[in-house]
PDB file of C-alpha atoms and ligand atoms in Angstrom:
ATOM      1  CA  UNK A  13      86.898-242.370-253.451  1.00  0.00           C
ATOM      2  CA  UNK A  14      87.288-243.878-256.874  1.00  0.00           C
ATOM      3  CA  UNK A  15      84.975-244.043-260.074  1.00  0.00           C
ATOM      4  CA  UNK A  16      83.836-247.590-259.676  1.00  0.00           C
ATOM      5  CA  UNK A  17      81.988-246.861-256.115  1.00  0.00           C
ATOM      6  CA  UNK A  18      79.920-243.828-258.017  1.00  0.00           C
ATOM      7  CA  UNK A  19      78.953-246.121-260.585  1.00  0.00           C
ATOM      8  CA  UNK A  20      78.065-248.774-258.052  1.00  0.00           C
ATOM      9  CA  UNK A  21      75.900-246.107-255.892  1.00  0.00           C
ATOM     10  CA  UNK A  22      74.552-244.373-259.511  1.00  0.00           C
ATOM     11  CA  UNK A  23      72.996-247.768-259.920  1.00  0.00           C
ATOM     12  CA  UNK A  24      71.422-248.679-256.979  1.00  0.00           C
ATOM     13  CA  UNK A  25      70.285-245.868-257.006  1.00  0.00           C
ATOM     14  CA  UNK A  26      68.166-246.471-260.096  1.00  0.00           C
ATOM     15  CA  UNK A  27      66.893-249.787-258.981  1.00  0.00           C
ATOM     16  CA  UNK A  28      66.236-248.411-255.512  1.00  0.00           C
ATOM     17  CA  UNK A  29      64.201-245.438-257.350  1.00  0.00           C
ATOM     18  CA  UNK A  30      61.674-247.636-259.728  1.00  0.00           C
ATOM     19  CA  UNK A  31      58.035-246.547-260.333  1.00  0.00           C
ATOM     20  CA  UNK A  32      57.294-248.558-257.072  1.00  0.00           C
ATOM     21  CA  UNK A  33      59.311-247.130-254.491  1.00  0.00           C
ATOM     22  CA  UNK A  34      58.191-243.654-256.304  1.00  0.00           C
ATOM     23  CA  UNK A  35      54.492-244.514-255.220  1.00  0.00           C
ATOM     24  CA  UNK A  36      56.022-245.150-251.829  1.00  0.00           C
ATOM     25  CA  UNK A  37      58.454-242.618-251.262  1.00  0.00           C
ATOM     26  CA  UNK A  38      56.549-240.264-248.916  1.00  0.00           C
ATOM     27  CA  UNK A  39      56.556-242.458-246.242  1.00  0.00           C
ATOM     28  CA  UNK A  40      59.930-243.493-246.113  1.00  0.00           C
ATOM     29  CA  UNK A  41      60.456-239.464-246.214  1.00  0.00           C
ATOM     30  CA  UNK A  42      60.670-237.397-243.208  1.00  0.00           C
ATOM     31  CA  UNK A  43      60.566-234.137-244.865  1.00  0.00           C
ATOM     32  CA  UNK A  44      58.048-234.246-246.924  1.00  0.00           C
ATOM     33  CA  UNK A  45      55.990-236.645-244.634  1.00  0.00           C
ATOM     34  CA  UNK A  46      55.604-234.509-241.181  1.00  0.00           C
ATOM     35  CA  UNK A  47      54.255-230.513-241.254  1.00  0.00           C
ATOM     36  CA  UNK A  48      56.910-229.677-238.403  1.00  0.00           C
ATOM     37  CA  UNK A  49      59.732-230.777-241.275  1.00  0.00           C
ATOM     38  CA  UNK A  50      57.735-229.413-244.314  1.00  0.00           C
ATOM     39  CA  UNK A  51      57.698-225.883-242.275  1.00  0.00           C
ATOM     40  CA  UNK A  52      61.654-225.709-241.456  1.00  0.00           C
ATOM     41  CA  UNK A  53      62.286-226.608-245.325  1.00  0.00           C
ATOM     42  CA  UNK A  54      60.226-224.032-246.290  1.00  0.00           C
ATOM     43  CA  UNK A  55      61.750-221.499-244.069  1.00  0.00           C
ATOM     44  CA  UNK A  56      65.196-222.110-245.542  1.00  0.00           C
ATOM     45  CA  UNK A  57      63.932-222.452-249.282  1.00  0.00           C
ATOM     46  CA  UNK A  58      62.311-218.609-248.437  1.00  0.00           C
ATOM     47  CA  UNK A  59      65.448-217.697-247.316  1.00  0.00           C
ATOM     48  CA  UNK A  60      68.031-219.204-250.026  1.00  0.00           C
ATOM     49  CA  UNK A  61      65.438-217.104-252.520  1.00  0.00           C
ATOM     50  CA  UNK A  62      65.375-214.259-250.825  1.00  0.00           C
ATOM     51  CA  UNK A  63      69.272-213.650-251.089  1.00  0.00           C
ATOM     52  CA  UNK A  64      69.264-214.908-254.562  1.00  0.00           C
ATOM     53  CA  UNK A  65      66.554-212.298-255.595  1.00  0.00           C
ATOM     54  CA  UNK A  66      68.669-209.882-254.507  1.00  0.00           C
ATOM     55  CA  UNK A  67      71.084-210.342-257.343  1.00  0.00           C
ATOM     56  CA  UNK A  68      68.682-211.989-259.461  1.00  0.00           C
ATOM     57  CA  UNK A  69      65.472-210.919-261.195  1.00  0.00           C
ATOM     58  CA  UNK A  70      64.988-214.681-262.282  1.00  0.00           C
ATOM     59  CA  UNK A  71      67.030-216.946-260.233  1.00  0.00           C
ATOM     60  CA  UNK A  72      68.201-220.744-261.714  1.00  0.00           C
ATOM     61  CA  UNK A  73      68.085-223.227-259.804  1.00  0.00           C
ATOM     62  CA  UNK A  74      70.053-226.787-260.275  1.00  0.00           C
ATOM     63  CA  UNK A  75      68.551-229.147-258.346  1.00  0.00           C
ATOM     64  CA  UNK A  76      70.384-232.353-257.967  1.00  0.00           C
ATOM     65  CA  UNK A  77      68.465-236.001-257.239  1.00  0.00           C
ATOM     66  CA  UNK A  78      65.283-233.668-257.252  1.00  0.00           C
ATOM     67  CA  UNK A  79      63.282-236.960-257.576  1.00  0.00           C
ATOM     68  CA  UNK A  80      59.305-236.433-257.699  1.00  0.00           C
ATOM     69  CA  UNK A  81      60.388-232.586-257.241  1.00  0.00           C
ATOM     70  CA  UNK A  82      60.124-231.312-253.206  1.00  0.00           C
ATOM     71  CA  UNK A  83      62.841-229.050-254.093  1.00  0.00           C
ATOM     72  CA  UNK A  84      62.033-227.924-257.690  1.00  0.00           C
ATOM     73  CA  UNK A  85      57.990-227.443-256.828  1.00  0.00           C
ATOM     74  CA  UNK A  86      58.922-224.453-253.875  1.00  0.00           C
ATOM     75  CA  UNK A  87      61.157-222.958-256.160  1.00  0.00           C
ATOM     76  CA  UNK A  88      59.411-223.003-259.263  1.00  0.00           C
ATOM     77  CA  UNK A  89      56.594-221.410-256.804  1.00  0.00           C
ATOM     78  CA  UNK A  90      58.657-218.826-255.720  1.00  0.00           C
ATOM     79  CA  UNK A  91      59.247-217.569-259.430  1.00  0.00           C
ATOM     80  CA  UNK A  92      62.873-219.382-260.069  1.00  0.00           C
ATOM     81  CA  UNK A  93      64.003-221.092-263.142  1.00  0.00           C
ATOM     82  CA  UNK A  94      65.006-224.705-262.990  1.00  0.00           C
ATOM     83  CA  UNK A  95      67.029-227.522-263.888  1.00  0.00           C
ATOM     84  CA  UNK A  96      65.900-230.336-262.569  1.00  0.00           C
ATOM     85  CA  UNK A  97      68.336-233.544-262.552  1.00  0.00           C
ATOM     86  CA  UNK A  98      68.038-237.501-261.573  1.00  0.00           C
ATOM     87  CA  UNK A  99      68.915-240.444-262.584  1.00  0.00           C
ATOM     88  CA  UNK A 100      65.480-241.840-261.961  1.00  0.00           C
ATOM     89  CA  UNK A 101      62.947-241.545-265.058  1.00  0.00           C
ATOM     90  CA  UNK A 102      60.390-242.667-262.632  1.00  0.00           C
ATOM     91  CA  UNK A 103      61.465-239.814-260.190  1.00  0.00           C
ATOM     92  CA  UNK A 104      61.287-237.008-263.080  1.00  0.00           C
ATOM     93  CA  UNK A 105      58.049-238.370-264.837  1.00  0.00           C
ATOM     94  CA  UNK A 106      56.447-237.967-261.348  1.00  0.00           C
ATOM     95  CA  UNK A 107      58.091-234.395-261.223  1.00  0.00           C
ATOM     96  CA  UNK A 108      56.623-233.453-264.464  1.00  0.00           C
ATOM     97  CA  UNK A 109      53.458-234.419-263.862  1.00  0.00           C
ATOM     98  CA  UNK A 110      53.431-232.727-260.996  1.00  0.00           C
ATOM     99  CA  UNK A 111      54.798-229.702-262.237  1.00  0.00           C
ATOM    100  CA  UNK A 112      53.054-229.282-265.304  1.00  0.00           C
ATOM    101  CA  UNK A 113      51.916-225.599-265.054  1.00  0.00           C
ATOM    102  CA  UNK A 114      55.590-224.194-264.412  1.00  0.00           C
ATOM    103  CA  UNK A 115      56.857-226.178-267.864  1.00  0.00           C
ATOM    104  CA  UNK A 116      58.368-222.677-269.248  1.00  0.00           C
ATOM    105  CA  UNK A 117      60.612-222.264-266.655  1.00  0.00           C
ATOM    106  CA  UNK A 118      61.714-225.720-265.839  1.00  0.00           C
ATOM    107  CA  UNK A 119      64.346-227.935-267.424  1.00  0.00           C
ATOM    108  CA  UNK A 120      64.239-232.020-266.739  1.00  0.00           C
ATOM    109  CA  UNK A 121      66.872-234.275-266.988  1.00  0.00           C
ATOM    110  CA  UNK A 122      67.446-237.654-266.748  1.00  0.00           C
ATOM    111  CA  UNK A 123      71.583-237.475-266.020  1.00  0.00           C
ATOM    112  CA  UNK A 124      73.992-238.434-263.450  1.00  0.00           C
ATOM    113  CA  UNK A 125      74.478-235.365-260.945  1.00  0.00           C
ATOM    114  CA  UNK A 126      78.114-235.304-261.311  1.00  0.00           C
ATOM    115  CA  UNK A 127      77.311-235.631-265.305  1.00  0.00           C
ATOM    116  CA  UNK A 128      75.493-232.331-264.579  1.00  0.00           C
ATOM    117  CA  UNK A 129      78.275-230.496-263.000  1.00  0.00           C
ATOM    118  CA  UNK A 130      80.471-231.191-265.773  1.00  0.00           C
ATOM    119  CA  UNK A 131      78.344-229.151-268.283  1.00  0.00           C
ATOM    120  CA  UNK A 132      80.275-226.636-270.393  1.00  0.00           C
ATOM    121  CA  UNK A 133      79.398-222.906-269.345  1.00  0.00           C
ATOM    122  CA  UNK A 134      76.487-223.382-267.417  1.00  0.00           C
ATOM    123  CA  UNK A 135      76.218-221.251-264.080  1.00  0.00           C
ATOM    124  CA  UNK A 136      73.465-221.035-261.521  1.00  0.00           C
ATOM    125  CA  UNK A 137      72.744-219.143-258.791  1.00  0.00           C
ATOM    126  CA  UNK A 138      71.706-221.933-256.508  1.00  0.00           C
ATOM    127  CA  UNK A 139      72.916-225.566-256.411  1.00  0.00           C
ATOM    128  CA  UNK A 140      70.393-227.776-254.422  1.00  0.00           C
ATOM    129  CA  UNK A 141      70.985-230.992-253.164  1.00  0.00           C
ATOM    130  CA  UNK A 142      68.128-231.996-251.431  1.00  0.00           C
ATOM    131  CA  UNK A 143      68.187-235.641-249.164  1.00  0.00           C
ATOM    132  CA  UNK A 144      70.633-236.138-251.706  1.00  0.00           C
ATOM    133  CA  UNK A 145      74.015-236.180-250.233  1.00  0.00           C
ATOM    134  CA  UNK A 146      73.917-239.400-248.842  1.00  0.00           C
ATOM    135  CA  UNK A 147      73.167-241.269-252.048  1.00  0.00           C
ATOM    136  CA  UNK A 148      76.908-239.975-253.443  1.00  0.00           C
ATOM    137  CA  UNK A 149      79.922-241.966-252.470  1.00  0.00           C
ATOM    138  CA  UNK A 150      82.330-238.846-252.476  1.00  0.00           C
ATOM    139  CA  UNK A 151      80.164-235.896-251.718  1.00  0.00           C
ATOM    140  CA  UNK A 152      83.171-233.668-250.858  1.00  0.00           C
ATOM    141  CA  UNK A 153      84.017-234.143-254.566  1.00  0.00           C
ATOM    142  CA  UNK A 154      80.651-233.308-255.361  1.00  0.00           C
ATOM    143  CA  UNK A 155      80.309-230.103-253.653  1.00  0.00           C
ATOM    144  CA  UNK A 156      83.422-228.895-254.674  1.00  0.00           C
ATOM    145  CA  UNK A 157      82.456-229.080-258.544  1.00  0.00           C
ATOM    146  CA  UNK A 158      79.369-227.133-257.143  1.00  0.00           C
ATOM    147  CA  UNK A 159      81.236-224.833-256.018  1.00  0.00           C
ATOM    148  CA  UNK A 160      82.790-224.243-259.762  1.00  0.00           C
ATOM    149  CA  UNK A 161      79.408-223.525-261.199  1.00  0.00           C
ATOM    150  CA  UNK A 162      78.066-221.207-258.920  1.00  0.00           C
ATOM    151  CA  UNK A 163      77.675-217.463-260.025  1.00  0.00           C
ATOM    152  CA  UNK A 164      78.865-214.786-257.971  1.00  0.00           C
ATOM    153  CA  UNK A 165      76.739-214.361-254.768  1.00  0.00           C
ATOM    154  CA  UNK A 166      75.259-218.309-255.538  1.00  0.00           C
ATOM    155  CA  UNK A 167      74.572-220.384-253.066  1.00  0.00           C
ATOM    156  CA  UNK A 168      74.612-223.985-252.255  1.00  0.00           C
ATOM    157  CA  UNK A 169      71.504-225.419-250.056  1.00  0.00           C
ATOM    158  CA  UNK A 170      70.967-229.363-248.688  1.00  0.00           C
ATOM    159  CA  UNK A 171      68.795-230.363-246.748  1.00  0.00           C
ATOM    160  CA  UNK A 172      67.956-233.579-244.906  1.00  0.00           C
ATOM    161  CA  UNK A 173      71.440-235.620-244.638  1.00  0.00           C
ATOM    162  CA  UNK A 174      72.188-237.755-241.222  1.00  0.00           C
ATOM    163  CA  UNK A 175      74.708-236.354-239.717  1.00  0.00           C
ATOM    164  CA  UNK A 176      77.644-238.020-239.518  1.00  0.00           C
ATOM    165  CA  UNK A 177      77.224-240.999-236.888  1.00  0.00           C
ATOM    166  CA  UNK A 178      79.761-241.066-234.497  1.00  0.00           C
ATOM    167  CA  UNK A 179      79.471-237.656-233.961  1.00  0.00           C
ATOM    168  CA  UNK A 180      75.923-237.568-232.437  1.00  0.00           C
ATOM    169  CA  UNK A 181      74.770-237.918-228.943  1.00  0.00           C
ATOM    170  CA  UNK A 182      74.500-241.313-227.157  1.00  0.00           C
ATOM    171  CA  UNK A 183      70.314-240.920-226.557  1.00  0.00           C
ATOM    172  CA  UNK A 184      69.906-239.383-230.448  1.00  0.00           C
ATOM    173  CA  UNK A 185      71.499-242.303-231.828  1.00  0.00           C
ATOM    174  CA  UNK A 186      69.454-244.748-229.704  1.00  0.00           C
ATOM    175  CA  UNK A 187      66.590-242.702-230.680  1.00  0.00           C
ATOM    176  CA  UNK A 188      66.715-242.752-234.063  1.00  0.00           C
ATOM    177  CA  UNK A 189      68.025-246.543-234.058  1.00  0.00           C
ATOM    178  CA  UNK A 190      64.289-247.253-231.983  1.00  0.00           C
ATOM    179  CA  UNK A 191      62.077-244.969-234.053  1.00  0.00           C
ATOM    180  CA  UNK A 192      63.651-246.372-237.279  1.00  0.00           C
ATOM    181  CA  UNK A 193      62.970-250.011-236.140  1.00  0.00           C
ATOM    182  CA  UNK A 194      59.214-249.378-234.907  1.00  0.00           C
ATOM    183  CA  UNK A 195      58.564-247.689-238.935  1.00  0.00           C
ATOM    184  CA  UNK A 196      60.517-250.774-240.915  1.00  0.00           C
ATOM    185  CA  UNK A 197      59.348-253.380-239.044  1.00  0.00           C
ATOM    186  CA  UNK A 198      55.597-252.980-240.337  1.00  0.00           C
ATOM    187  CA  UNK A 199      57.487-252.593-243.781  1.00  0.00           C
ATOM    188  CA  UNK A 200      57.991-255.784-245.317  1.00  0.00           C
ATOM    189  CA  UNK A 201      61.276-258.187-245.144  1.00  0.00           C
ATOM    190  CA  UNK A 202      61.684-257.314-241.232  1.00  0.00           C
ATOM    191  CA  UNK A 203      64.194-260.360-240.760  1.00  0.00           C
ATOM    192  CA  UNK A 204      65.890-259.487-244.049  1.00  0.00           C
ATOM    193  CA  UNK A 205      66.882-255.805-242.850  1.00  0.00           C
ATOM    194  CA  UNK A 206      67.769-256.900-240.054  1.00  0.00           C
ATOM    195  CA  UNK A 207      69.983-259.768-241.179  1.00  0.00           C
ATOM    196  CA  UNK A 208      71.765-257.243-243.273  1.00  0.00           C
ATOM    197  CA  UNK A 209      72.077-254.674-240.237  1.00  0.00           C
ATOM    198  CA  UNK A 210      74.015-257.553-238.721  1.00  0.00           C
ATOM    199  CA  UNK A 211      75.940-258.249-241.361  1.00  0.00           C
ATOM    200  CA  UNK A 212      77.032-254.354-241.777  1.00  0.00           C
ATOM    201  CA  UNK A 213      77.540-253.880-238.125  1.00  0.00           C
ATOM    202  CA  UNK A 214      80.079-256.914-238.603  1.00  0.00           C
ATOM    203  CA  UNK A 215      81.985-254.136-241.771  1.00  0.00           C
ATOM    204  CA  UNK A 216      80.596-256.104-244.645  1.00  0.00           C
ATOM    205  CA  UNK A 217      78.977-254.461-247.626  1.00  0.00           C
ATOM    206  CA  UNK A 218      78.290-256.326-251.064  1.00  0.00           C
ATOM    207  CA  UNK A 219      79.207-254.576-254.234  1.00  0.00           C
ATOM    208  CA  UNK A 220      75.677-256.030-256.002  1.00  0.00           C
ATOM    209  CA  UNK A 221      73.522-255.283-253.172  1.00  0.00           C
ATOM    210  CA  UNK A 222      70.619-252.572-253.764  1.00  0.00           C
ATOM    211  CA  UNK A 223      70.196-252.347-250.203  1.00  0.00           C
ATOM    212  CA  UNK A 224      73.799-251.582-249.411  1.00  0.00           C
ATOM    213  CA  UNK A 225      74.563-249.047-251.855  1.00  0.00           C
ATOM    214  CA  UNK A 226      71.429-247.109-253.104  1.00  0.00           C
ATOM    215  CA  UNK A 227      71.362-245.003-249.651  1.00  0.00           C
ATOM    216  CA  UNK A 228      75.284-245.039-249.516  1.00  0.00           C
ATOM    217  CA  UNK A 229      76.266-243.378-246.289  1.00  0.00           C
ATOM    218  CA  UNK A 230      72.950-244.008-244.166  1.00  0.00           C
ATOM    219  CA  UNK A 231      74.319-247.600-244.379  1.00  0.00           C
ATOM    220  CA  UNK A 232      77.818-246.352-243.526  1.00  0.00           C
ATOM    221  CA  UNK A 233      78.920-243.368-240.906  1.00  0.00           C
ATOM    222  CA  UNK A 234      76.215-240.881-242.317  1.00  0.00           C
ATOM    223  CA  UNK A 235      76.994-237.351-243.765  1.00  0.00           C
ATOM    224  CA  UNK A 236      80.320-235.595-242.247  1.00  0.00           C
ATOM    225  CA  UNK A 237      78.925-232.158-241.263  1.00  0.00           C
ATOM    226  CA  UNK A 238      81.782-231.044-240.106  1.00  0.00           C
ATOM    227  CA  UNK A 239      84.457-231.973-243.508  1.00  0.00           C
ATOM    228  CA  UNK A 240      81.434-230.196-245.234  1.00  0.00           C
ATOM    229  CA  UNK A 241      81.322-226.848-242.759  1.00  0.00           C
ATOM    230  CA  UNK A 242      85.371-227.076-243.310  1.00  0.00           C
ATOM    231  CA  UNK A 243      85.423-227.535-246.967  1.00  0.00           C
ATOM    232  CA  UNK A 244      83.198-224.720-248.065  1.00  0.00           C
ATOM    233  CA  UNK A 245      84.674-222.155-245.718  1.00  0.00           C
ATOM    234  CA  UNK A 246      88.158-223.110-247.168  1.00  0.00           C
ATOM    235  CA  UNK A 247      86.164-222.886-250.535  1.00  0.00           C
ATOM    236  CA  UNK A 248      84.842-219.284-249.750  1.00  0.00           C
ATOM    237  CA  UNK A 249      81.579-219.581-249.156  1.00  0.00           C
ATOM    238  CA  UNK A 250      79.649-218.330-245.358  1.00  0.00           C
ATOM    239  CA  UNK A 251      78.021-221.642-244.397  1.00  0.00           C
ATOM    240  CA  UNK A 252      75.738-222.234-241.980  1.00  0.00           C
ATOM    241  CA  UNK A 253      74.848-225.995-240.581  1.00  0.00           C
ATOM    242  CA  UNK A 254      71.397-226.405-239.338  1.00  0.00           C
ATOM    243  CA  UNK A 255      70.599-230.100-237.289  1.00  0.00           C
ATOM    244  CA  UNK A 256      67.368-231.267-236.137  1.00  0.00           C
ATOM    245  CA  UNK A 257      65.856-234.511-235.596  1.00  0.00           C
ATOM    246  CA  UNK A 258      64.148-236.692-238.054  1.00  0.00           C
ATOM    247  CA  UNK A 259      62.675-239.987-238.564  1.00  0.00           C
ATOM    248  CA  UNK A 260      59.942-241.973-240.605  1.00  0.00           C
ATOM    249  CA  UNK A 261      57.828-242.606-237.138  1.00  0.00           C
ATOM    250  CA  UNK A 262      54.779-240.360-236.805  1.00  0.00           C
ATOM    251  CA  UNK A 263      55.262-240.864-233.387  1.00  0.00           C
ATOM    252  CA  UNK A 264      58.842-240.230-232.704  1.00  0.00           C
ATOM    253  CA  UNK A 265      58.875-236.867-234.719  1.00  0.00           C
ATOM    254  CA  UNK A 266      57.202-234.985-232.469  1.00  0.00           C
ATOM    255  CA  UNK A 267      58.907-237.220-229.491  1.00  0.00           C
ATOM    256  CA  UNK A 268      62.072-236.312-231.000  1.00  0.00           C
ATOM    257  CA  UNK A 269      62.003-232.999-231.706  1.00  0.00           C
ATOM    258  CA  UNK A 270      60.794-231.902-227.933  1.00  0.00           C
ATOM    259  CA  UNK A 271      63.727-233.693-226.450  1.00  0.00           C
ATOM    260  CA  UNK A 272      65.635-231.413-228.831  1.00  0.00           C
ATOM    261  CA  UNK A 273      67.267-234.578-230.341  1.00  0.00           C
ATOM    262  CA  UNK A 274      69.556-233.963-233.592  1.00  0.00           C
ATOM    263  CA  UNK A 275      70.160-236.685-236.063  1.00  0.00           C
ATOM    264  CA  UNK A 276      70.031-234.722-239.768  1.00  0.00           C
ATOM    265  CA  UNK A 277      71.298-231.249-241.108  1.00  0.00           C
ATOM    266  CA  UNK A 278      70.643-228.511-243.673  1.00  0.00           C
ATOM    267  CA  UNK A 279      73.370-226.604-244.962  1.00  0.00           C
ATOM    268  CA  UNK A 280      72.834-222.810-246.538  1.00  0.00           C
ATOM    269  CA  UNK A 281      76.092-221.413-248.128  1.00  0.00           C
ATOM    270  CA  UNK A 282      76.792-218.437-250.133  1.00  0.00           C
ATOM    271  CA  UNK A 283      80.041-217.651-252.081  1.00  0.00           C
ATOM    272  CA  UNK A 284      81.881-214.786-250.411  1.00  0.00           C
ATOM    273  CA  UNK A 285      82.714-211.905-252.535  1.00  0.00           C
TER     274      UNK A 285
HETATM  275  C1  LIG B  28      65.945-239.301-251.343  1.00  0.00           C
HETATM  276  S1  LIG B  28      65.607-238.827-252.988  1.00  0.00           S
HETATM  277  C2  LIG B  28      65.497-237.070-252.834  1.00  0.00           C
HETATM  278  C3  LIG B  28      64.525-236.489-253.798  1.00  0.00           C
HETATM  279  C4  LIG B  28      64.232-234.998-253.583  1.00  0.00           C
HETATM  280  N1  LIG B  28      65.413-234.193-253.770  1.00  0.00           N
HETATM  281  C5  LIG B  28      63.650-234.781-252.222  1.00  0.00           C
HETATM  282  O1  LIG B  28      64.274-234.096-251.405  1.00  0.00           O
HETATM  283  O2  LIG B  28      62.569-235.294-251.941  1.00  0.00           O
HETATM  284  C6  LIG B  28      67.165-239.009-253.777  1.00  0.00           C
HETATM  285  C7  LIG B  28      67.084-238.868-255.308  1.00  0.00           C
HETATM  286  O3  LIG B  28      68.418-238.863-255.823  1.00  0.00           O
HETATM  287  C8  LIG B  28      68.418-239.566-257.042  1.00  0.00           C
HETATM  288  N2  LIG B  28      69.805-239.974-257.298  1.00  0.00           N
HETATM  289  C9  LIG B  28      70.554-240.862-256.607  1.00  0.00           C
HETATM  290  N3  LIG B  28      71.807-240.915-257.085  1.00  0.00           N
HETATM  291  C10 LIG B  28      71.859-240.012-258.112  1.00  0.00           C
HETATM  292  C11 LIG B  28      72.895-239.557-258.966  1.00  0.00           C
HETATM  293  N4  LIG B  28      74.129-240.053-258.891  1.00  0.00           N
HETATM  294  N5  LIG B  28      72.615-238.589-259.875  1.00  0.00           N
HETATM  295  C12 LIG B  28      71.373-238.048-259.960  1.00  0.00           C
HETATM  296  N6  LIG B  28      70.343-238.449-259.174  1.00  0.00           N
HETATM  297  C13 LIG B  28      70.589-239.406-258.250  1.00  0.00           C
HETATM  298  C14 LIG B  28      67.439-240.709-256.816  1.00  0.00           C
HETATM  299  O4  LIG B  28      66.950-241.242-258.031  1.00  0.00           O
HETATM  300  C15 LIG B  28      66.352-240.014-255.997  1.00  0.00           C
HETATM  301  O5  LIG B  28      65.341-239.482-256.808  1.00  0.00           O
END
């Protein structure tokens, strides 16, 4: 994956995360928009803690693309230190603002993700990349240089990635494909997306295109689950994969989720010793 699709991606991604889409971005978000979601986040954020209290007193966090903060807030809660890091100023001013009363123990800043990795010295004892995966072109490369600055016993946590496309079920797929098109259409632009769903279907993707590039590999094949699963085990970490359905539609989330539908996945790892 070379240099010039990161850029590409790094940028749509700040025009795609402007102080208007930051007003809207609960509702495009199915974790932090349904309870059901909100609850199963939690649950994993307890338990990534948890273990990292055990080695820890203070645990620090690095949480990449943490946006207007639905990864940094829980920890800060929970008594971690953080580092929080986007490329959106938008994102991080809505972050701070938000979490004004834990300023001591958080860090902001405004910085490419991989930037972030490539800090001299710094360690953490838990990496998160929350809805975040999808935005980076070559995400294997990214977790690997999480990987390298990890303490011992750290752990790496995502949460809220599509799984990879072609390697969910026939009536998830259609699923998701309806629910998503019942939320957009009332959206805005209807005949737009769906001009450029046609035009993707077909393999074409513009290099100047917001659209195209600012949620990378939701426009593409999704997140590969399984090159993830592979790559930290051969990294030594013990990974778990967790799917589960999601999807902007109040009424397809619950719909979804009692059909036992998967379309997205969480991933807890921690380094072997
Ligand atoms: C879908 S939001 C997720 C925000 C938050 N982590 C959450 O779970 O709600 C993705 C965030 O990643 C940020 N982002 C995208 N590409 C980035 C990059 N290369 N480096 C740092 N942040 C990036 C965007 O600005 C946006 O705030």
């Amino acid at each position: 994956m070379d240099e010039r699709a990161r850029r590409i991606a790094a940028l749509a991604n700040v025009a795609g995360y402007d102080a208007a889409a930051t007003k809207e971005y609960v509702d495009g978000a199915p974790h932090v928009k349904h309870a059901s979601l909100r609850r199963l986040y939690g649950d994993l954020v307890v338990r990534v803690y948890d273990e990292a209290r055990r080695h820890a007193d203070t645990p620090v966090v690095l949480d990449l693309g943490a946006g207007e903060g639905s990864a940094t807030i829980p920890f800060l809660e929970l008594g971690a230190k953080v580092v929080a890091v986007d490329t959106s100023r938008s994102q991080l001013e809505a972050l701070e603002t938000r979490c004004h009363k834990f300023s001591d123990a958080l860090e902001v800043r405004c910085q490419d993700a991989a930037d972030a990795l490539l800090e001299k010295g710094e360690r953490y004892d838990i990496v998160v990349a929350n809805s975040f995966l999808h935005h980076v072109p070559d995400y294997l490369g990214l977790i690997t240089d999480v990987a390298s600055v990890l303490k011992q016993h750290g752990q790496f946590f995502s949460f809220q990635d599509p799984l990879r496309y072609d390697s969910v079920g026939k009536l998830d797929r259609v699923l998701t494909l309806v629910a998503f098109g019942s939320w957009r259409v009332f959206k805005g632009d209807a005949v737009g997306a769906l001009k450029r769903e046609i035009r993707r279907a077909r393999g074409v993707y513009l290099e100047d295109s917001v659209h195209d590039n600012a949620e990378y590999h939701v426009k593409r094949n999704g997140v590969d689950q399984l090159a993830i699963g592979r790559l930290l085990k051969e990294s030594g970490f013990d990974c778990s994969i967790e799917s589960y359905w999601s999807t902007q539609s109040r009424a397809f989330q619950p719909l979804g989720s009692a059909l036992g539908l998967k379309n997205t996945f969480a991933v807890v790892a921690r380094k072997r010793v």
